[in-house]
Each structure stands twice: as C-alpha cells, then as structure tokens.
C-alpha cells in the first residue's frame, strides 16, 4: 500500500480524513473526525492485498475480535470496523501523545511520579484483559499509548491470544518475551504470566533509560543462570517490583492485580503538569564502550518495529546458549 495520504479518500464512512499519524509495513494510520459528533479518532488502514493469505487474514480477524470486546479506561478502544472492497478501516480511540516510546523521546516530566502512574495504569490494563481471558503477548513501550490527559492506553492486540488457545507460532518481541516462550526446553506453558514478565522489562527500560541487554541471547543466558545483577542499576523500590516480574518460573510471578498493591505504585496520584519539552535522548537504547574507550549507543525498539517470529533448534547447553535463532524475521 502506498502511504501517500493523497490516495486516501477524503471521507471514510461517517468520518472525514484529517491527516496522517504514522505509517509502516502494516499500512497507514490517519486521524479522522466523525462528521456528526466532531469527535476525532485514529484510523488504521489495512490493504486487503496484505491479507490475501488465508492465515494472515484469520490472524487479523482474531485481533479485531479480541480487541472489540475490551472496554477499559487503560485500553485503546476499538470504535468501529469498516469493510470496503480494497481496504479495511479500523476506527480507534485517538491517543494524541502517540506511543510512550515516542513521547518520552521528546519530553521531560517529573520522572519518577510519571513512571509510577504509567506502571500502575499498565498493570490496571493487564489486570483487566486477563480478567477477560486475553493475553497480550507484546507489551513494550511502543504499544503503550498516551492520551491528551497523559493516561496510559494499552494498544496493538496483533499478538494477543485467548487464554484457552495457545498460539501456533511464537508471537511477541524478542527481549520483552518471557523465557518460557523462547526456551523450547522450558517446563512452563504459555499463560497470562508472560505479560507480567514483559511489564518488568518495560518498567526497567523506562526507569533506567536503557534496555537490560546488549546482546539478547546473552541476556536470556544470564537469566537462566540466575544473574540479576542488572537490577542494581534501579532504585530499591523499583528493583523489587521488576525482580518480582522477572522470575523464570511464571508461577512465582505476581498477577497484575497483585502488582498494583506493591508499595511503590499503590498510592499513585495525578501526574504533575508537564515541563517544557526538551530534545532528550530517551533510552530504549543500550550503551557500552568500544575498544578505544568511547561510549557507544545502541538504539533498540524491541528487536524491530514489529513482532518477531522465532524458530529455534535444540540446545546442547541451556545456560551457555539460551536461544539459538535459525531465523528472526519482522512480521
């Protein structure tokens, strides 16, 4: 699909096209306005050509069916689906601040209080979807949106599954995915606790400004070896929260409801007013020193802008090489 806005019709059903928000391999997201109510929404435009494969279409329909039954203040609302001959238009709640990743790349807030609110509302969203039998599978800063009042909205249910249906392929983002998903020898099955792991990685990234890995395979290896020394970079209260999320045994991880009762976030108050935006490098990036002693930065958005499909081969030494990737391709 060509992402030129001029090719998009001026009107889509009861909505008037306003402007482009973002584009990617999936298609285009534009801002629209309902012609009667004047309320503005986001509209995700998906070409039917992209859905020509039966399995791809079924996955897309599953995403829509799951998303449309979720109604919660911390979940992006799916408003309407418009099917036309060449495109499918998905009308969504508009989050003016876009993703948490994008917003924090260019803004400065009272950081700790902001992080507490983000974390509490994220846990609130995950607690809700789990109560509805839904597992998100891809929680990360890119999939956490912010509305005009700086409230957290969990988005993108493209990897989501129902709890009684295990996915046929790995769906998620390497690095944010729980060990039981990337380790084929894991005795633990897929379940809602995989989202708790992703919350932990997300909170670490937001709190520390960098992802907790330089090399993802080495990161999982450290986890399997019970090496959590990277948590020392966090304050004690945040470290306690993240450590609880990052238990290798998912049965030892708290539920999202239990996370909301952690001392660090349970007394969250309203976010303070924004300060003047500054051009600040926010970090889902990782830094290290090269052989000459110069500091290098590794910008990381998960492992890619989209989810990663992994195929793994048996490991001769689980701790030495936690995962072996035959292929990692962006969906």
Coordinates of C-alpha atoms in Angstrom, one line a residue, residues 38-316:
X38 CA -16.9 16.1 15.5
X39 CA -15.1 13.7 17.8
X40 CA -11.6 12.8 16.4
X41 CA -10.3 9.2 16.2
X42 CA -7.3 7.3 14.8
X43 CA -8.0 5.1 11.7
X44 CA -5.8 2.2 10.9
X45 CA -6.0 1.4 7.2
X46 CA -5.1 -2.2 6.1
X47 CA -4.9 -3.2 2.5
X48 CA -6.9 -6.4 1.6
X49 CA -3.9 -7.3 -0.6
X50 CA -1.8 -7.6 2.6
X51 CA -4.5 -10.0 3.9
X52 CA -4.7 -12.2 0.8
X53 CA -3.1 -15.1 2.6
X54 CA -5.8 -17.0 4.5
X55 CA -3.8 -17.4 7.6
X56 CA -2.8 -13.8 7.7
X57 CA -6.5 -12.8 7.3
X58 CA -7.6 -15.1 10.1
X59 CA -4.9 -13.7 12.4
X60 CA -6.1 -10.1 11.6
X61 CA -9.7 -11.1 12.3
X62 CA -8.7 -12.7 15.6
X63 CA -7.0 -9.5 16.6
X64 CA -10.2 -7.5 15.8
X65 CA -12.5 -9.9 17.6
X66 CA -10.3 -9.9 20.7
X67 CA -9.9 -6.1 20.7
X68 CA -13.5 -5.2 20.1
X69 CA -14.7 -6.9 23.3
X70 CA -12.3 -5.0 25.5
X71 CA -13.7 -1.8 27.1
X72 CA -11.4 -0.2 29.8
X73 CA -10.1 3.2 30.5
X74 CA -6.5 2.0 30.1
X75 CA -7.0 0.0 26.9
X76 CA -7.3 1.8 23.5
X77 CA -10.9 1.5 22.5
X78 CA -11.8 -0.1 19.1
X79 CA -14.8 2.0 18.0
X80 CA -15.8 0.6 14.6
X81 CA -14.6 -1.6 11.7
X82 CA -15.4 -0.5 8.1
X83 CA -15.0 -3.2 5.4
X84 CA -14.6 -2.0 1.9
X85 CA -13.5 -3.6 -1.4
X86 CA -9.8 -2.8 -1.2
X87 CA -9.2 -1.7 2.4
X88 CA -10.3 -2.4 5.9
X89 CA -10.6 0.7 8.1
X90 CA -10.3 0.2 11.9
X91 CA -11.5 3.2 13.9
X92 CA -9.7 3.6 17.2
X93 CA -9.7 5.9 20.2
X94 CA -7.2 8.7 19.4
X95 CA -4.2 9.0 21.7
X96 CA -2.8 12.4 20.9
X97 CA 0.6 11.8 22.5
X98 CA 1.1 8.6 20.5
X99 CA 3.3 5.9 22.0
X100 CA 5.1 6.1 25.3
X101 CA 8.4 5.5 23.4
X102 CA 7.8 8.4 21.0
X103 CA 6.5 10.8 23.7
X104 CA 9.4 10.2 26.1
X105 CA 11.9 10.7 23.3
X106 CA 11.0 14.4 23.2
X107 CA 9.6 15.3 26.6
X108 CA 10.6 15.8 30.2
X109 CA 8.4 15.1 33.2
X110 CA 8.7 14.7 36.9
X111 CA 10.1 11.3 36.0
X112 CA 9.5 9.1 39.0
X113 CA 5.9 10.1 39.5
X114 CA 5.3 9.8 35.8
X115 CA 6.8 6.3 35.8
X116 CA 4.6 5.3 38.8
X117 CA 1.4 6.4 37.0
X118 CA 2.4 4.7 33.8
X119 CA 3.2 1.5 35.6
X120 CA 0.0 1.5 37.7
X121 CA -2.2 2.1 34.7
X122 CA -0.4 -0.5 32.7
X123 CA -0.9 -3.1 35.4
X124 CA -4.6 -2.0 35.6
X125 CA -5.0 -2.6 31.9
X126 CA -3.3 -6.0 32.1
X127 CA -5.3 -7.0 35.1
X128 CA -8.5 -6.2 33.1
X129 CA -7.6 -8.1 29.9
X130 CA -6.5 -11.1 31.9
X131 CA -9.9 -11.0 33.7
X132 CA -11.4 -11.2 30.2
X133 CA -9.3 -14.2 29.3
X134 CA -6.9 -12.3 27.0
X135 CA -3.1 -12.5 26.9
X136 CA -1.5 -9.5 25.2
X137 CA 1.9 -11.2 24.2
X138 CA 3.6 -8.0 23.2
X139 CA 3.8 -5.4 26.0
X140 CA 6.6 -2.9 25.3
X141 CA 6.9 1.0 25.2
X142 CA 5.9 1.1 21.5
X143 CA 2.5 -0.5 22.4
X144 CA 1.7 1.8 25.3
X145 CA -0.1 5.0 24.1
X146 CA -0.8 8.2 25.9
X147 CA -4.0 10.3 25.6
X148 CA -4.2 14.1 25.9
X149 CA -4.5 13.8 29.7
X150 CA -1.4 11.6 29.8
X151 CA -3.3 8.5 30.7
X152 CA -1.9 5.1 29.7
X153 CA -3.6 3.1 27.0
X154 CA -2.5 -0.4 26.1
X155 CA -2.6 -0.9 22.4
X156 CA -1.9 -3.3 19.5
X157 CA -3.5 -6.7 20.0
X158 CA -1.9 -8.2 16.9
X159 CA -0.2 -10.9 19.0
X160 CA -2.9 -11.3 21.6
X161 CA -4.5 -14.8 22.3
X162 CA -7.2 -16.1 24.4
X163 CA -6.0 -18.0 27.5
X164 CA -7.5 -21.3 26.4
X165 CA -5.9 -21.1 22.9
X166 CA -2.1 -21.5 22.6
X167 CA -0.5 -19.7 19.6
X168 CA 0.8 -21.9 16.9
X169 CA 3.9 -19.7 16.4
X170 CA 5.9 -17.5 18.7
X171 CA 4.3 -14.1 18.8
X172 CA 6.0 -11.2 20.6
X173 CA 9.2 -9.2 20.7
X174 CA 12.5 -10.9 21.5
X175 CA 13.9 -9.3 24.7
X176 CA 10.5 -8.5 26.1
X177 CA 9.3 -12.1 25.7
X178 CA 9.3 -14.3 28.8
X179 CA 11.9 -17.2 29.0
X180 CA 9.2 -19.9 28.6
X181 CA 8.4 -18.5 25.2
X182 CA 12.0 -18.5 23.8
X183 CA 13.3 -21.7 25.6
X184 CA 11.9 -24.7 23.9
X185 CA 13.0 -26.8 26.8
X186 CA 11.0 -24.8 29.3
X187 CA 8.7 -26.9 31.5
X188 CA 6.3 -24.0 31.7
X189 CA 3.5 -23.4 29.3
X190 CA 2.2 -20.3 27.7
X191 CA -0.1 -18.3 30.1
X192 CA -1.0 -14.8 31.3
X193 CA 2.2 -14.6 33.4
X194 CA 4.1 -13.9 30.2
X195 CA 2.6 -10.4 30.2
X196 CA 4.0 -9.9 33.8
X197 CA 7.5 -10.6 32.5
X198 CA 7.0 -8.0 29.8
X199 CA 5.8 -5.5 32.3
X200 CA 9.0 -6.0 34.2
X201 CA 11.2 -5.4 31.2
X202 CA 9.2 -2.4 30.1
X203 CA 9.4 -0.8 33.6
X204 CA 13.2 -1.5 33.8
X205 CA 13.6 0.2 30.4
X206 CA 11.6 3.3 31.4
X207 CA 13.2 3.6 34.8
X208 CA 16.8 3.1 33.7
X209 CA 16.7 4.6 30.2
X210 CA 18.1 1.6 28.6
X211 CA 17.1 -2.0 27.8
X212 CA 18.7 -4.6 30.1
X213 CA 20.6 -6.2 27.4
X214 CA 23.4 -5.5 24.8
X215 CA 23.0 -9.0 23.3
X216 CA 19.6 -10.6 23.7
X217 CA 20.9 -14.2 23.7
X218 CA 23.4 -13.3 26.4
X219 CA 20.6 -11.6 28.4
X220 CA 18.5 -14.8 28.5
X221 CA 21.5 -16.8 29.4
X222 CA 22.1 -14.5 32.4
X223 CA 18.5 -15.0 33.4
X224 CA 18.8 -18.8 33.2
X225 CA 22.0 -18.6 35.3
X226 CA 20.1 -16.5 37.9
X227 CA 22.2 -13.4 37.3
X228 CA 20.1 -10.4 38.1
X229 CA 22.9 -8.0 38.7
X230 CA 21.5 -5.6 36.2
X231 CA 18.7 -4.8 38.7
X232 CA 21.3 -3.0 40.9
X233 CA 21.0 -0.1 38.4
X234 CA 17.5 0.6 39.7
X235 CA 16.3 2.2 42.9
X236 CA 15.4 -0.4 45.6
X237 CA 11.6 0.1 45.3
X238 CA 11.6 -0.2 41.5
X239 CA 14.1 -3.1 41.7
X240 CA 11.8 -5.0 44.0
X241 CA 8.9 -4.5 41.6
X242 CA 10.9 -5.5 38.5
X243 CA 12.5 -8.5 40.2
X244 CA 9.1 -9.9 41.1
X245 CA 8.1 -9.7 37.4
X246 CA 11.3 -11.4 36.2
X247 CA 11.0 -14.8 37.9
X248 CA 12.0 -17.6 35.5
X249 CA 9.2 -19.7 37.0
X250 CA 6.0 -18.0 35.9
X251 CA 4.2 -19.4 38.9
X252 CA 6.4 -17.3 41.1
X253 CA 5.4 -14.1 39.3
X254 CA 2.6 -12.0 40.8
X255 CA -0.6 -11.3 39.0
X256 CA -1.3 -7.9 37.6
X257 CA -3.7 -7.3 40.4
X258 CA -1.0 -8.1 42.9
X259 CA 1.4 -5.8 41.2
X260 CA -0.9 -2.9 41.8
X261 CA -0.6 -3.5 45.5
X262 CA 3.2 -3.0 45.5
X263 CA 4.2 -0.2 47.8
X264 CA 6.0 1.6 45.0
X265 CA 2.8 2.3 43.0
X266 CA -0.2 1.6 45.1
X267 CA -0.6 5.3 46.2
X268 CA -0.2 6.8 42.8
X269 CA -1.6 10.4 42.4
X270 CA -2.2 12.5 39.4
X271 CA 0.7 13.3 37.1
X272 CA 2.2 16.7 37.7
X273 CA 2.0 19.3 35.0
X274 CA 4.4 19.0 32.1
X275 CA 7.5 21.0 31.9
X276 CA 8.8 22.5 28.7
X277 CA 9.7 19.8 26.2
X278 CA 13.4 19.2 25.7
X279 CA 15.2 17.3 23.0
X280 CA 16.3 14.5 25.2
X281 CA 17.6 11.1 24.1
X282 CA 15.3 8.7 25.8
X283 CA 16.6 5.3 26.0
X284 CA 15.3 2.2 24.8
X285 CA 18.9 2.2 23.9
X286 CA 21.9 0.4 25.4
X287 CA 25.3 1.9 25.8
X288 CA 28.8 0.4 26.0
X289 CA 32.4 1.3 25.4
X290 CA 34.3 0.3 22.3
X291 CA 37.9 -0.8 22.3
X292 CA 39.0 2.8 22.3
X293 CA 37.0 3.6 25.4
X294 CA 34.5 5.7 23.5
X295 CA 30.9 5.3 24.6
X296 CA 28.5 3.8 22.0
X297 CA 24.7 3.8 22.0
X298 CA 22.6 1.0 20.7
X299 CA 19.1 2.2 19.9
X300 CA 16.6 -0.6 20.4
X301 CA 12.9 -0.7 19.7
X302 CA 12.5 -4.3 20.9
X303 CA 14.4 -6.1 18.2
X304 CA 12.4 -4.3 15.5
X305 CA 9.4 -2.1 14.9
X306 CA 7.2 -5.2 14.7
X307 CA 6.9 -8.5 16.4
X308 CA 9.5 -11.2 15.8
X309 CA 8.9 -14.8 14.7
X310 CA 11.4 -17.2 16.0
X311 CA 12.4 -20.7 15.0
X312 CA 14.7 -22.4 17.5
X313 CA 16.9 -25.5 17.4
X314 CA 17.7 -27.8 20.4
X315 CA 20.4 -26.5 22.7
X316 CA 23.3 -28.7 23.9

